[in-house]
Amino acid sequence: MSDPYDYIIVGGGLTGYALAGRLSSKNSSLRILIIEAGSNVASHPLTSTPLACFAAHHTELDWDYTAVPQQHLNNRTCYQAAGKALGGGTAINYGTWTRGSAMDYNLWASLVGDENWNYEGLLPYFIRTETHYDPNADPAVHGSSGPIYNTVVSRSSPDRRYPLREPLRAAWERLGVQFNRDANNGRPLGFAEFGEAWRNGQRQLASEAYGLSKCPGITVLTNTLVSKVILEDRNGHQVATGVKTATGEIYNASKEVIISAGAYRTPQLLMLSGIGPAEGLSCHSIPVLVELPDVGRNLHDHFCFPQWWKVCHPDKGLAMGTPLWTSPAYAMGMPLDWNAGIAFDQGDAESLKDRPYLNPAFAHAEVIVIYAPISEGYAEFEAAMDGTHISTLVLLMAPTSRGQITLANNDPASAPVIDPNYLSTEVDRAIVRDGIRTVAKLLLDTPEGQDIVVHEIPRPGNTSTRLDLTDEEIDDNVRCAGLTFMHPGGTAAMGKVVDTQLRVKGVKGLRVADASIFPVPIVAHYQAALYAVAEKAADLILG
C-alpha cells in the first residue's frame, strides 16, 4: 500500500493524460498517479514514423477487440480498435481534427440540463487546446497557443499538392454541395478542407503534447492493469479511496479517482468495482455496491462503409504509391484534401422538430475521398498501394442505433463483451444508403468523377456500384462490408451514470472523463472533443 496521491487517473490515454497534464500545470504541487495498461510508445516506430498510422492497428498498441456477431451485418464479428498505450487513441489514430456541430453539443446540454456543455460553453476549451494554422479561419474561434498543433492539408507544406484536389472540388460543387471555409466553427455541413493534428509529419501523442517530461508531480505506471476502484462505506455513502491492480497492489487517493479508460474499459471497470446493473454484476459474483443500471448501455459508434475505385489515369500521379510523389511532404499526413458533411433531408424540417437527429440542419454523414486504397479489415487490398486505386468512406456520424458493454466474467484481463448493435434502426440504414448514393453521383455522374475513376472494385460478394442500385442491393453490400470507424462512446453517459460535474452517481470521490460520458454521438472524429473534455474536467475538479 502506497502513501496517498491526490488524484489517481486510471487510463493514460488521450483524455487521461491531457487531464493530468492540465491539472499539474494549474497546480504543480499536486501528486497525480496515472495508471496505464499499455506502454510508453513515444519512440515506437509506429508513432514516430510518418504515415505509420496505416499499420498501427492489430499491434501491441491496440487492444484489438472483437464485437459480438452483428445481427444487421450478416452476423459478422467486427474488429473494434482501442489504443493500448500512453496516449491512447493518439497512438493509433489517423490524426483527424474535427470539432463537430454546435447542434450536437447543444442537444447534449439540453439532455443533461446544463448549458455549460453546449457548444458555446465548450468553445473556450476547444480554443485552449489548439494551436491552429489556417489564415482562412476565424481567429476568434480558434486557439493560437495550445498544446495540439493542427491545420488543414493545404497549409501543411507548399510541396504537398494532390492532383485530385481541384477536380473533386468541382465535382462537389456540381452536386450542389457548398464549400465550407471552416468546418471547425461549429457548422460542418458542406465540403471543407481536411483538418489534421499532425506536426512535422507526425501524429501527436497526448502524453508528449501535454508534457510527459515537464510535470514532476505526475507519476506514471505503464503496463499495469487496474482490477477495481476501492470503495468504502462511510456513514451509508460509498467513497472511492483508491484502486487495486490486477497483481494486487493498492494505491490510495486522498482527493479523487478519475476513470479515463475509454468507452469499452471504463464501464467494465465500473462494473468490476461493484457499480452498475445489479443483474449484470450478480451473475459474475460481484457484490453490488452502487446500482446504476445504465453503466455499459447507450453505446454508440460511428459506422463506416469503405469502397475502392480504380483510377483512370494512374500515370498522372493521382494516388499513393505513384512514383511521381517524390517530395517528403507527401508523408506529412493522410493523402486527401476534402471531407464533406452531408445532411439527410427527410423533408419538412418543421415536422421533424421533435426528432433532432432527423433535422436536415444536422450533419448526419461524412464522405471522404482518400488518395490511397485504405485496407482496414480487407487483406485482399493491402498490397494495392501502387498508385492505381483510391478509396471513399461513407461515415454514419449521427447513429440512432444503441448497443451495450457487458462483462464476460469478473477477470479484469478479459475483454469486455462489445455489442455496438450497428444499423439496428431504419434511420441509420437510410442515412448510409443516402451517403453511398452521394458517392456514386460524385464519381459516376459528374464529368470530373468520370475522369477520375473507371469503376468501383467491390469486395468479393458485393455488387459493383451503379447509379441505379436498389435499396436492397445497397443494404446487401453494407451488410457484407460495413465496419466501425472507431469512435465509440456513451457507455457511462452524462445524465445517466455521471452528473454534469463528471461525478459518478452514488459515489463520492469518483469521476469519469472520456468518450463514455457522451450522451449522444458527436459529428466529429473524437480527439478534438476529448481534449476539450479533459480541459473542462480540470476546471471542474479544481473548482
Coordinates of C-alpha atoms in Angstrom, one line a residue:
M1 CA 0.0 0.0 0.0
S2 CA 1.4 3.4 -1.0
D3 CA 1.2 6.8 0.5
P4 CA -1.8 8.5 -1.0
Y5 CA -1.7 10.5 -4.1
D6 CA -4.0 13.5 -4.5
Y7 CA -5.5 12.1 -7.7
I8 CA -5.4 8.7 -9.4
I9 CA -6.2 8.6 -13.1
V10 CA -7.0 5.2 -14.5
G11 CA -6.0 5.3 -18.1
G12 CA -3.2 7.3 -19.6
G13 CA -4.9 7.7 -23.0
L14 CA -5.8 11.0 -24.7
T15 CA -8.2 12.3 -22.1
G16 CA -6.5 10.8 -19.1
Y17 CA -3.1 12.2 -19.8
A18 CA -4.3 15.6 -21.1
L19 CA -6.3 15.9 -17.8
A20 CA -3.3 15.0 -15.7
G21 CA -1.1 17.4 -17.6
R22 CA -3.6 20.3 -17.2
L23 CA -4.2 19.6 -13.5
S24 CA -0.4 19.6 -12.9
S25 CA 0.0 22.9 -14.9
K26 CA -2.7 24.5 -12.8
N27 CA -1.3 23.3 -9.5
S28 CA 2.3 22.0 -9.7
S29 CA 2.1 20.8 -6.0
L30 CA -0.4 18.1 -6.8
R31 CA 0.7 14.4 -6.7
I32 CA -1.0 12.6 -9.6
L33 CA -0.7 9.0 -10.4
I34 CA -1.6 7.7 -13.9
I35 CA -2.0 4.0 -14.3
E36 CA -1.9 2.8 -17.9
A37 CA -2.3 -0.8 -19.2
G38 CA -0.1 -0.1 -22.2
S39 CA 3.4 1.1 -22.6
N40 CA 5.1 4.4 -23.3
V41 CA 5.3 4.4 -27.1
A42 CA 6.8 7.9 -27.8
S43 CA 9.8 6.3 -29.5
H44 CA 7.9 3.4 -31.1
P45 CA 8.3 3.2 -34.9
L46 CA 4.6 3.1 -35.3
T47 CA 4.2 6.5 -33.6
S48 CA 7.4 8.2 -34.8
T49 CA 7.4 7.2 -38.5
P50 CA 5.4 9.2 -40.9
L51 CA 2.1 7.5 -42.1
A52 CA 2.8 4.5 -39.8
C53 CA -0.8 5.0 -38.6
F54 CA -1.7 2.8 -41.6
A55 CA -0.1 -0.1 -39.7
A56 CA -0.8 0.6 -36.1
H57 CA -4.0 -1.4 -35.7
H58 CA -3.9 -5.1 -34.7
T59 CA -0.5 -4.5 -33.0
E60 CA 0.7 -4.2 -29.4
L61 CA -0.6 -0.6 -29.4
D62 CA -4.1 -1.8 -29.8
W63 CA -6.5 -3.7 -27.5
D64 CA -7.7 -5.3 -30.8
Y65 CA -11.2 -6.2 -29.6
T66 CA -13.9 -8.0 -31.5
A67 CA -17.6 -7.3 -31.2
V68 CA -20.2 -10.0 -30.9
P69 CA -21.8 -11.1 -34.1
Q70 CA -23.8 -8.2 -35.5
Q71 CA -27.3 -9.1 -36.5
H72 CA -27.6 -6.4 -39.2
L73 CA -24.2 -7.1 -40.7
N74 CA -24.7 -10.8 -41.7
N75 CA -23.8 -11.8 -38.1
R76 CA -20.2 -10.8 -38.7
T77 CA -17.9 -10.3 -35.7
C78 CA -16.4 -6.9 -36.3
Y79 CA -13.0 -5.5 -35.3
Q80 CA -13.1 -2.8 -32.6
A81 CA -9.9 -0.7 -32.1
A82 CA -8.9 0.9 -28.9
G83 CA -5.5 2.4 -28.1
K84 CA -3.4 0.5 -25.6
A85 CA -0.6 2.8 -24.9
L86 CA 0.3 6.0 -23.1
G87 CA -1.5 8.5 -25.3
G88 CA -4.3 6.0 -26.0
G89 CA -6.0 6.6 -29.3
T90 CA -3.4 9.2 -30.4
A91 CA -1.0 6.2 -30.8
I92 CA -3.1 4.5 -33.5
N93 CA -5.5 7.1 -35.0
Y94 CA -5.3 9.0 -38.3
G95 CA -4.8 12.4 -36.7
T96 CA -8.1 13.9 -38.0
W97 CA -9.1 17.2 -36.3
T98 CA -12.8 18.0 -36.4
R99 CA -14.9 19.5 -33.6
G100 CA -18.3 18.6 -34.8
S101 CA -21.5 20.5 -35.0
A102 CA -22.7 23.1 -32.5
M103 CA -26.1 21.3 -32.7
D104 CA -24.6 18.1 -31.2
Y105 CA -23.3 19.9 -28.1
N106 CA -26.5 21.9 -27.8
L107 CA -28.5 18.7 -27.9
W108 CA -26.1 17.3 -25.3
A109 CA -26.6 20.3 -23.0
S110 CA -30.4 20.1 -23.4
L111 CA -30.5 16.4 -22.5
V112 CA -28.5 16.9 -19.3
G113 CA -30.0 20.2 -18.3
D114 CA -26.7 22.2 -18.2
E115 CA -25.8 24.8 -20.7
N116 CA -22.2 24.6 -19.8
W117 CA -22.0 21.6 -22.1
N118 CA -23.3 23.3 -25.1
Y119 CA -21.1 24.5 -27.9
E120 CA -20.6 28.0 -26.6
G121 CA -19.8 26.5 -23.1
L122 CA -17.2 24.2 -24.6
L123 CA -15.7 26.7 -27.1
P124 CA -13.1 28.1 -24.6
Y125 CA -11.8 24.6 -24.1
F126 CA -11.6 23.9 -27.8
I127 CA -9.6 27.2 -28.1
R128 CA -7.4 26.4 -25.1
T129 CA -6.5 23.0 -26.6
E130 CA -5.1 24.1 -30.0
T131 CA -2.6 26.0 -31.9
H132 CA -4.4 26.4 -35.2
Y133 CA -2.7 27.2 -38.5
D134 CA -5.2 28.4 -41.1
P135 CA -5.4 32.1 -42.1
N136 CA -8.8 31.5 -43.7
A137 CA -10.4 30.5 -40.4
D138 CA -11.9 33.0 -37.9
P139 CA -9.2 33.5 -35.2
A140 CA -11.9 34.4 -32.7
V141 CA -13.0 30.7 -32.5
H142 CA -9.5 29.1 -32.7
G143 CA -6.6 28.8 -30.4
S144 CA -3.0 30.0 -31.1
S145 CA -1.1 28.8 -28.0
G146 CA -2.5 25.4 -27.1
P147 CA -0.5 22.1 -27.0
I148 CA -2.1 20.5 -30.1
Y149 CA -0.9 21.8 -33.4
N150 CA -3.5 21.4 -36.2
T151 CA -4.1 22.7 -39.7
V152 CA -5.7 21.9 -43.0
V153 CA -3.9 19.8 -45.6
S154 CA -3.1 22.6 -48.0
R155 CA -1.3 24.6 -45.2
S156 CA 0.9 21.7 -44.1
S157 CA 3.6 22.2 -46.8
P158 CA 3.8 24.1 -50.1
D159 CA 5.0 20.8 -51.7
R160 CA 2.1 18.8 -50.6
R161 CA -0.3 19.2 -53.6
Y162 CA -2.6 16.5 -54.7
P163 CA -3.7 16.4 -58.4
L164 CA -7.3 15.4 -57.5
R165 CA -7.8 18.4 -55.2
E166 CA -9.4 20.7 -57.8
P167 CA -11.3 18.0 -59.8
L168 CA -13.0 16.9 -56.6
R169 CA -13.8 20.4 -55.6
A170 CA -15.5 20.9 -58.9
A171 CA -17.4 17.6 -58.6
W172 CA -18.7 18.5 -55.1
E173 CA -19.8 21.9 -56.4
R174 CA -21.5 20.3 -59.4
L175 CA -23.6 18.2 -56.9
G176 CA -24.7 21.4 -55.2
V177 CA -22.6 20.8 -52.0
Q178 CA -21.3 24.1 -50.9
F179 CA -17.7 24.9 -49.9
N180 CA -17.3 25.4 -46.2
R181 CA -14.4 27.7 -45.4
D182 CA -14.0 26.3 -41.8
A183 CA -15.8 23.2 -40.8
N184 CA -14.4 23.5 -37.3
N185 CA -16.5 26.6 -36.5
G186 CA -19.5 24.5 -35.3
R187 CA -21.1 24.3 -38.7
P188 CA -19.6 21.2 -40.6
L189 CA -22.2 21.0 -43.4
G190 CA -20.6 21.2 -46.9
F191 CA -17.2 20.1 -48.2
A192 CA -14.3 21.6 -46.3
E193 CA -10.5 21.2 -46.2
F194 CA -9.5 18.2 -44.2
G195 CA -8.2 19.1 -40.8
E196 CA -5.4 17.2 -39.2
A197 CA -3.4 17.2 -36.0
W198 CA 0.0 16.3 -37.4
R199 CA 3.2 18.2 -36.5
N200 CA 6.3 17.9 -38.7
G201 CA 4.9 14.9 -40.4
Q202 CA 4.0 13.0 -37.2
R203 CA 0.8 12.5 -35.3
Q204 CA 0.9 14.0 -31.8
L205 CA 0.8 11.7 -28.8
A206 CA -1.3 13.2 -26.0
S207 CA 1.4 12.2 -23.4
E208 CA 4.0 14.2 -25.3
A209 CA 1.9 17.2 -26.3
Y210 CA 0.8 17.7 -22.6
G211 CA 4.4 17.4 -21.3
L212 CA 5.3 13.9 -20.1
S213 CA 8.7 15.2 -19.1
K214 CA 7.6 18.6 -17.8
C215 CA 5.3 17.6 -15.0
P216 CA 7.3 16.5 -12.0
G217 CA 4.2 15.9 -9.9
I218 CA 2.9 13.2 -12.3
T219 CA 3.9 9.6 -11.7
V220 CA 3.1 7.1 -14.5
L221 CA 2.7 3.4 -14.1
T222 CA 2.7 1.7 -17.5
N223 CA 1.9 -2.0 -18.3
T224 CA -0.3 -2.0 -15.3
L225 CA -4.0 -3.2 -15.3
V226 CA -6.4 -1.9 -12.7
S227 CA -8.8 -4.5 -11.4
K228 CA -11.2 -2.3 -9.5
V229 CA -11.8 1.0 -7.8
I230 CA -11.8 0.6 -4.0
L231 CA -15.0 1.8 -2.4
E232 CA -15.5 2.3 1.3
D233 CA -18.9 2.7 3.1
R234 CA -18.7 5.8 5.2
N235 CA -21.9 6.5 7.0
G236 CA -24.0 5.0 4.3
H237 CA -22.2 6.6 1.5
Q238 CA -19.8 4.9 -0.9
V239 CA -16.5 6.7 -1.2
A240 CA -13.7 6.0 -3.7
T241 CA -10.4 5.8 -1.8
G242 CA -8.1 4.2 -4.3
V243 CA -7.6 1.4 -6.8
K244 CA -6.3 -2.1 -6.8
T245 CA -4.2 -3.5 -9.7
A246 CA -4.6 -7.0 -11.2
T247 CA -1.4 -8.0 -9.4
G248 CA -2.7 -6.9 -6.0
E249 CA -1.1 -3.5 -5.4
I250 CA -3.2 -0.9 -3.8
Y251 CA -2.8 2.8 -4.5
N252 CA -4.7 5.4 -2.4
A253 CA -6.1 8.8 -3.5
S254 CA -6.7 11.5 -0.9
K255 CA -9.0 13.5 -3.2
E256 CA -10.4 11.6 -6.2
V257 CA -10.1 8.7 -8.5
I258 CA -10.8 9.5 -12.1
I259 CA -11.5 6.8 -14.7
S260 CA -10.4 7.6 -18.2
A261 CA -10.2 4.1 -19.6
G262 CA -12.3 4.6 -22.7
A263 CA -15.8 3.7 -23.9
Y264 CA -15.0 0.0 -23.6
R265 CA -12.9 -0.3 -20.4
T266 CA -14.5 2.4 -18.3
P267 CA -17.9 0.6 -18.0
Q268 CA -16.0 -2.7 -17.5
L269 CA -14.0 -1.2 -14.6
L270 CA -17.1 0.4 -13.0
M271 CA -18.9 -3.0 -13.1
L272 CA -15.8 -4.8 -11.7
S273 CA -15.9 -2.3 -8.9
G274 CA -19.5 -3.1 -8.0
I275 CA -21.0 -0.1 -9.8
G276 CA -23.6 -1.0 -12.5
P277 CA -26.7 -3.1 -13.2
A278 CA -27.4 -5.4 -10.4
E279 CA -28.3 -8.4 -12.6
G280 CA -25.1 -8.0 -14.7
L281 CA -22.9 -7.9 -11.6
S282 CA -24.6 -10.6 -9.6
C283 CA -24.3 -13.2 -12.4
H284 CA -20.5 -12.8 -12.1
S285 CA -20.5 -12.9 -8.3
I286 CA -19.6 -9.2 -8.0
P287 CA -21.2 -7.5 -4.9
V288 CA -23.5 -4.7 -6.0
L289 CA -22.2 -1.6 -4.1
V290 CA -23.9 1.1 -6.2
E291 CA -26.7 0.1 -8.5
L292 CA -26.5 2.1 -11.8
P293 CA -28.4 0.2 -14.5
D294 CA -27.2 2.4 -17.3
V295 CA -23.5 1.5 -16.9
G296 CA -22.5 0.0 -20.2
R297 CA -25.6 0.9 -22.0
N298 CA -26.1 3.7 -24.7
L299 CA -23.1 2.5 -26.7
H300 CA -22.9 4.5 -29.9
D301 CA -20.2 4.2 -32.6
H302 CA -19.6 5.8 -35.9
F303 CA -20.2 3.3 -38.7
C304 CA -18.2 3.2 -41.9
F305 CA -18.8 1.8 -45.4
P306 CA -15.5 1.8 -47.4
Q307 CA -15.2 1.5 -51.2
W308 CA -12.2 1.1 -53.6
W309 CA -12.1 2.6 -57.0
K310 CA -9.7 2.0 -60.0
V311 CA -8.4 5.3 -61.3
C312 CA -8.5 6.2 -65.0
H313 CA -5.1 7.8 -65.3
P314 CA -2.6 6.3 -62.8
D315 CA 0.2 7.8 -64.9
K316 CA -0.8 11.3 -63.7
G317 CA 0.2 10.5 -60.1
L318 CA -3.3 10.5 -58.6
A319 CA -2.8 8.1 -55.7
M320 CA -0.4 6.9 -53.1
G321 CA 2.2 4.6 -54.4
T322 CA 2.8 6.5 -57.6
P323 CA 6.5 7.2 -58.4
L324 CA 5.6 10.8 -59.0
W325 CA 5.1 11.7 -55.3
T326 CA 8.8 12.3 -54.6
S327 CA 8.6 15.1 -52.1
P328 CA 8.8 14.1 -48.4
A329 CA 5.8 16.4 -47.9
Y330 CA 3.5 13.7 -49.1
A331 CA 4.3 11.7 -46.0
M332 CA 3.2 14.6 -43.7
G333 CA -0.4 13.4 -43.3
M334 CA -3.2 11.5 -44.8
P335 CA -3.5 11.6 -48.6
L336 CA -6.7 13.6 -49.1
D337 CA -8.0 17.2 -49.4
W338 CA -11.7 17.3 -48.5
N339 CA -14.2 15.9 -46.2
A340 CA -17.9 16.6 -46.7
G341 CA -20.6 16.9 -44.1
I342 CA -23.9 15.7 -45.6
A343 CA -27.4 16.2 -44.2
F344 CA -30.0 13.5 -44.7
D345 CA -33.1 15.5 -45.6
Q346 CA -36.3 13.7 -44.7
G347 CA -38.5 16.5 -45.8
D348 CA -40.1 19.4 -43.9
A349 CA -37.9 20.4 -41.0
E350 CA -41.0 21.6 -39.1
S351 CA -42.3 18.1 -39.0
L352 CA -39.0 16.9 -37.6
K353 CA -38.5 19.5 -34.8
D354 CA -39.2 16.9 -32.1
R355 CA -36.7 14.5 -33.7
P356 CA -33.4 16.4 -33.7
Y357 CA -31.4 13.6 -35.3
L358 CA -33.6 13.8 -38.4
N359 CA -33.5 17.6 -38.7
P360 CA -31.9 18.5 -42.1
A361 CA -29.7 21.0 -40.4
F362 CA -27.8 18.2 -38.8
A363 CA -24.7 16.7 -40.5
H364 CA -25.7 13.0 -40.4
A365 CA -22.9 11.6 -42.6
E366 CA -19.5 12.4 -43.8
V367 CA -18.0 11.5 -47.1
I368 CA -14.2 11.3 -47.6
V369 CA -12.2 10.6 -50.7
I370 CA -8.8 9.2 -49.9
Y371 CA -6.0 9.0 -52.5
A372 CA -5.0 5.6 -51.4
P373 CA -6.6 2.1 -51.1
I374 CA -7.3 2.2 -47.3
S375 CA -7.3 -1.5 -46.5
E376 CA -8.5 -1.8 -42.9
G377 CA -10.2 -5.1 -42.5
Y378 CA -9.7 -6.3 -46.0
A379 CA -6.5 -8.2 -46.6
E380 CA -7.1 -8.5 -50.3
F381 CA -6.4 -4.8 -50.7
E382 CA -3.3 -4.5 -48.5
A383 CA -0.8 -4.9 -51.4
A384 CA -2.5 -2.4 -53.8
M385 CA -0.7 0.8 -52.7
D386 CA 0.7 1.2 -56.2
G387 CA -1.0 4.4 -57.4
T388 CA -3.8 2.7 -59.2
H389 CA -6.6 3.0 -56.6
I390 CA -8.4 5.5 -54.4
S391 CA -10.9 4.9 -51.6
T392 CA -14.1 6.5 -50.4
L393 CA -15.6 6.3 -47.0
V394 CA -19.2 6.9 -46.1
L395 CA -19.3 7.6 -42.3
L396 CA -22.6 7.4 -40.3
M397 CA -21.8 10.2 -37.8
A398 CA -25.2 10.6 -36.1
P399 CA -26.3 7.0 -35.5
T400 CA -29.6 6.3 -33.7
S401 CA -28.7 2.7 -33.0
R402 CA -27.6 1.9 -29.5
G403 CA -25.6 -1.1 -28.2
Q404 CA -24.0 -2.0 -24.9
I405 CA -21.0 -3.2 -23.0
T406 CA -21.3 -6.2 -20.6
L407 CA -18.9 -8.3 -18.6
A408 CA -17.6 -11.6 -19.9
N409 CA -16.5 -12.6 -16.4
N410 CA -15.0 -11.0 -13.3
D411 CA -11.4 -11.1 -14.6
P412 CA -10.1 -7.6 -15.4
A413 CA -7.7 -9.1 -18.0
S414 CA -10.7 -10.4 -20.1
A415 CA -12.0 -8.3 -22.9
P416 CA -15.5 -6.7 -22.2
V417 CA -18.4 -8.0 -24.3
I418 CA -18.9 -5.4 -27.0
D419 CA -22.2 -5.2 -28.9
P420 CA -22.5 -1.9 -30.9
N421 CA -25.8 -3.1 -32.5
Y422 CA -24.9 -1.4 -35.8
L423 CA -27.6 -0.4 -38.2
S424 CA -30.4 -1.6 -36.0
T425 CA -32.7 1.3 -37.0
E426 CA -34.1 2.1 -40.4
V427 CA -33.0 5.7 -40.0
D428 CA -29.3 4.6 -39.8
R429 CA -29.7 2.3 -42.8
A430 CA -31.4 5.1 -44.8
I431 CA -28.6 7.6 -44.0
V432 CA -25.9 5.1 -45.1
R433 CA -27.8 4.4 -48.3
D434 CA -28.0 8.2 -49.0
G435 CA -24.3 8.6 -48.4
I436 CA -23.4 5.7 -50.8
R437 CA -25.7 7.2 -53.5
T438 CA -23.9 10.6 -52.9
V439 CA -20.5 8.9 -53.6
A440 CA -22.0 7.3 -56.7
K441 CA -23.2 10.6 -58.0
L442 CA -19.8 12.3 -57.2
L443 CA -17.7 9.7 -59.0
L444 CA -20.0 8.2 -61.7
D445 CA -22.4 11.1 -62.5
T446 CA -20.1 14.1 -62.8
P447 CA -17.6 14.7 -65.7
E448 CA -14.9 15.2 -63.1
G449 CA -15.6 12.0 -61.4
Q450 CA -15.8 10.1 -64.6
D451 CA -12.4 11.3 -65.5
I452 CA -11.1 10.2 -62.1
V453 CA -12.3 6.6 -61.8
V454 CA -13.0 3.7 -64.1
H455 CA -15.3 1.8 -61.7
E456 CA -15.5 0.5 -58.2
I457 CA -13.6 -2.6 -57.2
P458 CA -16.2 -4.2 -55.0
R459 CA -15.4 -6.5 -52.1
P460 CA -15.9 -10.2 -53.1
G461 CA -19.6 -10.9 -53.0
N462 CA -20.7 -7.3 -53.3
T463 CA -22.4 -5.7 -56.3
S464 CA -20.3 -3.0 -58.0
T465 CA -21.8 0.5 -57.5
R466 CA -24.1 1.9 -60.2
L467 CA -26.2 4.9 -60.2
D468 CA -29.4 2.8 -60.2
L469 CA -28.6 0.4 -57.3
T470 CA -31.7 -0.5 -55.4
D471 CA -32.0 -0.1 -51.6
E472 CA -31.8 -3.9 -51.3
E473 CA -28.5 -4.1 -53.3
I474 CA -27.0 -1.3 -51.2
D475 CA -28.1 -2.9 -48.0
D476 CA -26.6 -6.3 -49.1
N477 CA -23.3 -4.5 -49.8
V478 CA -23.3 -2.8 -46.5
R479 CA -24.1 -5.9 -44.5
C480 CA -21.1 -7.6 -46.2
A481 CA -18.6 -4.8 -45.8
G482 CA -19.6 -2.2 -43.2
L483 CA -17.4 -1.7 -40.1
T484 CA -16.5 0.6 -37.3
F485 CA -14.9 3.9 -37.7
M486 CA -13.5 3.6 -34.2
H487 CA -15.3 6.3 -32.3
P488 CA -17.3 4.6 -29.6
G489 CA -18.9 6.5 -26.7
G490 CA -21.8 6.8 -24.4
T491 CA -21.3 3.9 -22.0
A492 CA -21.1 6.0 -18.8
A493 CA -23.4 8.6 -20.2
M494 CA -23.8 12.0 -18.6
G495 CA -27.2 12.3 -17.1
K496 CA -27.4 8.6 -16.5
V497 CA -24.2 7.4 -15.0
V498 CA -22.3 10.7 -14.3
D499 CA -23.6 14.1 -13.5
T500 CA -22.7 17.3 -15.2
Q501 CA -19.6 17.6 -13.0
L502 CA -18.5 14.2 -14.3
R503 CA -19.1 12.6 -10.8
V504 CA -20.3 9.0 -10.8
K505 CA -23.8 9.0 -9.3
G506 CA -23.9 7.4 -5.9
V507 CA -20.2 7.6 -5.2
K508 CA -18.1 10.3 -3.7
G509 CA -14.6 11.0 -5.0
L510 CA -15.1 9.2 -8.3
R511 CA -15.4 10.8 -11.8
V512 CA -15.2 9.7 -15.4
A513 CA -13.6 11.7 -18.2
D514 CA -13.5 10.1 -21.6
A515 CA -15.9 9.4 -24.5
S516 CA -18.0 7.1 -22.4
I517 CA -19.7 10.3 -20.9
F518 CA -21.0 11.4 -24.3
P519 CA -24.8 11.1 -24.0
V520 CA -25.2 11.4 -27.8
P521 CA -22.8 10.9 -30.7
I522 CA -20.8 13.9 -31.9
V523 CA -20.4 14.5 -35.6
A524 CA -16.6 14.6 -35.3
H525 CA -13.5 12.5 -35.1
Y526 CA -13.4 12.4 -31.4
Q527 CA -9.9 13.6 -30.4
A528 CA -10.7 17.4 -30.5
A529 CA -13.8 16.8 -28.4
L530 CA -11.9 14.7 -25.9
Y531 CA -9.2 17.2 -25.4
A532 CA -11.9 19.8 -24.7
V533 CA -13.5 17.4 -22.2
A534 CA -10.1 17.0 -20.5
E535 CA -9.6 20.7 -20.3
K536 CA -13.0 21.3 -18.8
A537 CA -12.6 18.4 -16.4
A538 CA -9.5 20.0 -15.0
D539 CA -11.5 23.2 -14.3
L540 CA -14.4 21.2 -12.7
I541 CA -12.0 19.2 -10.5
L542 CA -10.1 22.2 -9.2
G543 CA -13.2 24.3 -8.8

